[in-house]
């Protein structure tokens, strides 16, 4: 069941996604961390953030829309309050999700984390608007993405930790953006993040999310996410970590056949806090039942 993502050995290809697994310690008594590959922390910013006003989560057919607003305690509080507790859990493989509204913000977060033990990898959220340059989302503009990845790669090199870039699906060519990330220094890419969406209460005629729009996730997006993972994996030669509506082991297999080295489970954890562990266990059983000796054999094994 072991896979290697940019030099980081994982005991399983199933990872708990950012924003759905807290800071890891919240799930310590619920999920057996030695049964999953890793978990990604909530997005960490330079300063604490309160997030958006409620309502900020709404159920949709086969999914949900969220506009949490990247609420978090800030990177320094994470290092002082959360990481010491995580270091006492030997099974925990921690991937720190990093974001900011300028290149400098992201670099500072990484520099703070560089000095803290217990982090295996960085996941750079490229779906934030670059407020320093008019609000263009980093992940939708090749030049902005390259500038961000280049700077963050340079910052991460001090600790020797690999940099994985989480890509926005709200682009014309996900393969093109994955290639930009690779050429500008990414060790791996993860995709896809949520799709910009809108839900309206037809009785009040008001948006069902206070922020008006939010990010759509869940099984409804899975076929699109699988297609995007396939396109990215055919274009780059760095590991691709797939996500988008995975709720059972068979969904993880589908992503891996499309080219993913590993997968992340997100929205499913809202319905079942043990979803990540259950999917990891289910994947092991699926491989055993289908004579798959090594789960890594599934990556890119789509029959054309």
Coordinates of C-alpha atoms in Angstrom, one line a residue:
X1 CA 0.0 0.0 0.0
X2 CA 3.0 2.3 0.2
X3 CA 3.4 5.1 -2.3
X4 CA 6.0 7.8 -2.7
X5 CA 5.0 11.4 -3.4
X6 CA 7.9 13.7 -4.2
X7 CA 10.2 11.8 -1.9
X8 CA 7.7 11.4 1.0
X9 CA 6.9 7.8 1.8
X10 CA 3.2 7.2 2.6
X11 CA 1.9 4.0 4.1
X12 CA -1.3 4.4 2.0
X13 CA -2.2 6.6 -1.0
X14 CA -5.3 7.9 0.8
X15 CA -4.8 11.3 2.4
X16 CA -7.2 13.5 4.4
X17 CA -7.7 16.8 2.5
X18 CA -7.2 20.3 3.8
X19 CA -10.1 22.0 5.5
X20 CA -11.9 18.8 6.3
X21 CA -9.5 17.3 9.0
X22 CA -8.9 20.3 11.2
X23 CA -5.3 20.3 12.4
X24 CA -5.2 16.6 12.7
X25 CA -5.3 16.3 16.5
X26 CA -9.1 16.7 16.4
X27 CA -9.3 13.3 14.7
X28 CA -6.8 11.5 16.8
X29 CA -9.4 9.5 18.8
X30 CA -11.6 9.0 15.7
X31 CA -9.3 7.9 12.9
X32 CA -6.3 5.5 13.2
X33 CA -3.6 7.7 11.7
X34 CA -1.5 4.7 11.0
X35 CA -4.1 3.5 8.5
X36 CA -4.0 6.6 6.3
X37 CA -1.2 8.0 4.2
X38 CA -1.2 11.5 5.6
X39 CA -3.4 14.5 6.4
X40 CA -3.3 18.0 5.2
X41 CA -3.9 20.8 7.7
X42 CA -6.4 23.6 7.4
X43 CA -4.9 26.3 5.3
X44 CA -2.4 28.3 7.3
X45 CA -2.0 32.1 6.8
X46 CA 0.5 34.6 8.2
X47 CA -2.1 36.0 10.6
X48 CA -5.2 34.4 12.2
X49 CA -8.3 34.7 10.1
X50 CA -12.0 34.6 11.3
X51 CA -13.3 33.5 7.9
X52 CA -16.6 34.5 6.3
X53 CA -20.0 35.1 8.0
X54 CA -22.5 32.3 8.1
X55 CA -24.3 30.6 6.5
X56 CA -21.2 29.3 4.8
X57 CA -22.0 25.7 4.1
X58 CA -25.0 24.5 2.1
X59 CA -25.9 21.0 0.9
X60 CA -26.4 20.5 -2.8
X61 CA -27.4 17.5 -4.9
X62 CA -24.5 15.0 -4.6
X63 CA -22.3 17.6 -2.9
X64 CA -22.0 20.8 -1.0
X65 CA -21.0 24.5 -1.4
X66 CA -18.7 26.1 1.2
X67 CA -17.4 29.6 1.7
X68 CA -15.6 29.1 5.0
X69 CA -13.1 31.8 4.1
X70 CA -10.0 29.9 5.1
X71 CA -10.6 30.4 8.8
X72 CA -7.5 29.4 10.8
X73 CA -5.5 30.2 13.8
X74 CA -2.4 31.5 11.9
X75 CA 0.9 29.8 11.3
X76 CA 2.6 30.8 14.5
X77 CA -0.2 29.6 16.7
X78 CA -0.2 26.3 14.7
X79 CA 3.5 25.9 15.3
X80 CA 3.3 26.6 19.1
X81 CA -0.1 25.0 19.9
X82 CA -0.8 22.2 17.4
X83 CA 2.6 20.8 16.2
X84 CA 3.9 19.8 19.6
X85 CA 0.8 17.6 20.1
X86 CA 1.1 16.2 16.6
X87 CA 4.8 15.2 17.3
X88 CA 3.5 12.9 20.0
X89 CA 1.6 10.9 17.5
X90 CA 4.2 8.8 15.7
X91 CA 1.8 7.7 13.0
X92 CA 1.0 11.3 11.9
X93 CA 2.3 12.4 8.5
X94 CA 1.7 16.1 8.4
X95 CA 1.3 18.1 5.2
X96 CA 1.0 21.8 5.9
X97 CA -1.4 23.7 3.6
X98 CA -0.1 27.2 2.9
X99 CA -1.9 30.2 1.5
X100 CA -1.8 34.0 1.3
X101 CA -3.0 37.0 -0.6
X102 CA 0.5 37.9 -1.9
X103 CA 3.6 36.1 -2.7
X104 CA 5.3 37.5 0.4
X105 CA 2.5 36.2 2.6
X106 CA 3.0 32.6 1.4
X107 CA 6.8 32.8 1.7
X108 CA 6.6 34.1 5.3
X109 CA 4.3 31.2 6.2
X110 CA 6.7 28.7 4.8
X111 CA 9.7 30.4 6.5
X112 CA 7.9 30.1 9.8
X113 CA 7.2 26.4 9.2
X114 CA 10.8 25.7 8.0
X115 CA 12.0 26.3 11.6
X116 CA 9.4 23.8 13.1
X117 CA 9.9 20.0 13.2
X118 CA 7.2 17.6 12.3
X119 CA 6.1 18.7 8.8
X120 CA 6.7 16.4 5.9
X121 CA 5.6 18.5 2.9
X122 CA 4.0 21.8 2.0
X123 CA 0.8 22.1 -0.1
X124 CA 0.6 25.5 -1.6
X125 CA -3.0 26.7 -2.2
X126 CA -2.9 28.6 -5.6
X127 CA -6.7 29.3 -5.5
X128 CA -6.4 32.6 -3.6
X129 CA -6.7 36.1 -5.2
X130 CA -3.5 38.0 -5.5
X131 CA -4.5 41.3 -3.8
X132 CA -1.2 42.8 -4.6
X133 CA -1.9 42.6 -8.3
X134 CA -5.6 43.4 -8.7
X135 CA -7.2 40.3 -7.3
X136 CA -6.3 37.9 -10.1
X137 CA -6.4 34.3 -8.7
X138 CA -2.8 32.9 -8.7
X139 CA -3.9 29.6 -10.1
X140 CA -5.7 31.0 -13.1
X141 CA -2.9 33.2 -14.4
X142 CA 0.3 31.4 -15.6
X143 CA 2.6 34.3 -14.8
X144 CA 1.2 34.8 -11.3
X145 CA 1.3 31.1 -10.6
X146 CA 4.9 30.9 -11.8
X147 CA 6.0 33.8 -9.6
X148 CA 4.3 32.2 -6.6
X149 CA 5.7 28.8 -7.1
X150 CA 9.2 30.0 -7.8
X151 CA 9.3 32.1 -4.6
X152 CA 7.8 29.4 -2.4
X153 CA 10.1 26.7 -3.9
X154 CA 13.1 28.8 -3.0
X155 CA 11.7 29.3 0.5
X156 CA 11.0 25.6 1.0
X157 CA 14.5 24.6 0.0
X158 CA 15.9 25.8 3.3
X159 CA 14.1 22.9 5.1
X160 CA 14.4 20.4 2.2
X161 CA 10.7 19.8 2.3
X162 CA 8.9 19.2 -1.1
X163 CA 6.4 21.7 -2.4
X164 CA 3.1 20.4 -3.8
X165 CA 0.9 23.0 -5.6
X166 CA -2.9 22.7 -5.2
X167 CA -4.5 23.8 -8.5
X168 CA -7.7 25.6 -9.2
X169 CA -10.1 23.8 -11.7
X170 CA -11.5 27.1 -12.8
X171 CA -9.2 27.4 -15.8
X172 CA -9.3 26.7 -19.5
X173 CA -6.5 24.1 -19.3
X174 CA -5.6 22.4 -16.1
X175 CA -2.8 20.5 -17.9
X176 CA -1.3 23.8 -18.9
X177 CA -1.4 25.1 -15.3
X178 CA 0.1 21.9 -14.0
X179 CA 2.9 22.2 -16.5
X180 CA 3.6 25.8 -15.3
X181 CA 3.7 24.6 -11.7
X182 CA 6.2 21.9 -12.7
X183 CA 8.4 24.2 -14.7
X184 CA 8.5 26.8 -12.0
X185 CA 9.6 24.4 -9.3
X186 CA 6.7 22.3 -7.9
X187 CA 7.7 18.8 -6.7
X188 CA 4.0 17.6 -7.1
X189 CA 0.6 19.0 -7.9
X190 CA -2.8 18.3 -6.3
X191 CA -6.1 18.8 -8.0
X192 CA -8.8 19.7 -8.1
X193 CA -9.8 22.4 -5.7
X194 CA -13.5 23.4 -5.6
X195 CA -15.5 24.9 -8.5
X196 CA -17.0 28.4 -8.1
X197 CA -20.7 27.9 -7.6
X198 CA -23.9 29.7 -6.6
X199 CA -27.1 28.4 -4.9
X200 CA -30.2 30.5 -4.5
X201 CA -33.1 30.2 -2.1
X202 CA -36.1 30.6 -4.4
X203 CA -38.5 31.6 -1.6
X204 CA -36.3 34.5 -0.3
X205 CA -34.6 35.0 -3.7
X206 CA -31.3 35.4 -1.8
X207 CA -28.1 33.5 -2.1
X208 CA -27.9 30.5 0.2
X209 CA -24.3 31.4 1.1
X210 CA -23.6 34.7 2.8
X211 CA -20.6 35.2 0.6
X212 CA -22.9 34.8 -2.4
X213 CA -20.7 32.3 -4.2
X214 CA -18.7 29.4 -2.8
X215 CA -16.8 26.3 -3.8
X216 CA -18.6 23.2 -5.0
X217 CA -17.2 19.8 -3.9
X218 CA -18.5 16.3 -3.5
X219 CA -19.5 13.4 -5.8
X220 CA -21.1 15.8 -8.3
X221 CA -17.7 17.0 -9.4
X222 CA -15.9 13.6 -9.5
X223 CA -16.1 12.9 -13.3
X224 CA -14.8 16.3 -14.1
X225 CA -12.0 16.0 -11.5
X226 CA -11.0 12.5 -12.9
X227 CA -10.8 14.0 -16.4
X228 CA -8.6 16.9 -15.1
X229 CA -6.3 14.5 -13.2
X230 CA -6.0 12.4 -16.4
X231 CA -5.1 15.5 -18.5
X232 CA -2.5 16.8 -15.9
X233 CA -0.9 13.4 -15.4
X234 CA -0.4 13.0 -19.2
X235 CA 1.4 16.4 -19.3
X236 CA 3.7 16.5 -16.3
X237 CA 6.3 14.1 -14.9
X238 CA 5.9 15.0 -11.3
X239 CA 3.4 13.2 -9.0
X240 CA -0.3 14.1 -9.3
X241 CA -2.5 13.9 -6.2
X242 CA -6.2 13.6 -7.2
X243 CA -9.3 14.7 -5.3
X244 CA -12.9 15.6 -5.9
X245 CA -15.9 13.6 -4.6
X246 CA -14.1 10.5 -3.4
X247 CA -16.5 8.6 -1.0
X248 CA -15.5 5.0 -1.5
X249 CA -12.4 2.9 -2.4
X250 CA -13.6 2.4 -6.0
X251 CA -13.5 6.2 -6.5
X252 CA -9.9 6.2 -5.3
X253 CA -9.1 3.5 -7.8
X254 CA -10.6 5.5 -10.6
X255 CA -8.4 8.5 -9.8
X256 CA -5.3 6.4 -9.7
X257 CA -6.1 4.7 -13.0
X258 CA -6.4 8.2 -14.4
X259 CA -2.8 8.9 -13.3
X260 CA -2.9 9.9 -9.6
X261 CA -0.1 8.7 -7.4
X262 CA -2.3 9.4 -4.3
X263 CA -5.7 10.8 -3.5
X264 CA -7.2 13.2 -1.0
X265 CA -10.6 12.7 0.7
X266 CA -12.5 15.8 1.7
X267 CA -16.2 16.3 1.7
X268 CA -16.9 12.7 2.6
X269 CA -15.5 13.5 6.1
X270 CA -18.4 15.8 6.8
X271 CA -20.8 12.8 6.5
X272 CA -18.5 10.3 8.1
X273 CA -15.5 11.5 10.2
X274 CA -13.9 8.1 9.6
X275 CA -14.3 8.3 5.8
X276 CA -10.5 8.6 5.1
X277 CA -9.6 5.5 7.1
X278 CA -12.6 3.5 5.7
X279 CA -11.6 4.3 2.2
X280 CA -7.9 3.4 2.9
X281 CA -9.1 0.1 4.3
X282 CA -11.4 -0.5 1.5
X283 CA -8.7 0.2 -1.1
X284 CA -6.5 -2.4 0.5
X285 CA -9.3 -5.0 0.3
X286 CA -10.1 -4.0 -3.3
X287 CA -6.5 -4.5 -4.3
X288 CA -6.4 -7.9 -2.6
X289 CA -9.6 -8.9 -4.3
X290 CA -8.3 -7.9 -7.7
X291 CA -4.8 -9.4 -7.5
X292 CA -3.1 -6.0 -7.3
X293 CA 0.2 -6.7 -5.5
X294 CA 1.2 -3.1 -5.2
X295 CA -1.3 -0.2 -5.2
X296 CA 1.2 1.9 -7.1
X297 CA 0.6 -0.4 -10.1
X298 CA -2.8 1.3 -10.5
X299 CA -1.3 4.8 -11.3
X300 CA -1.8 5.6 -14.9
X301 CA -3.0 2.0 -15.7
X302 CA -6.0 3.3 -17.7
X303 CA -6.6 1.0 -20.7
X304 CA -7.1 3.0 -23.9

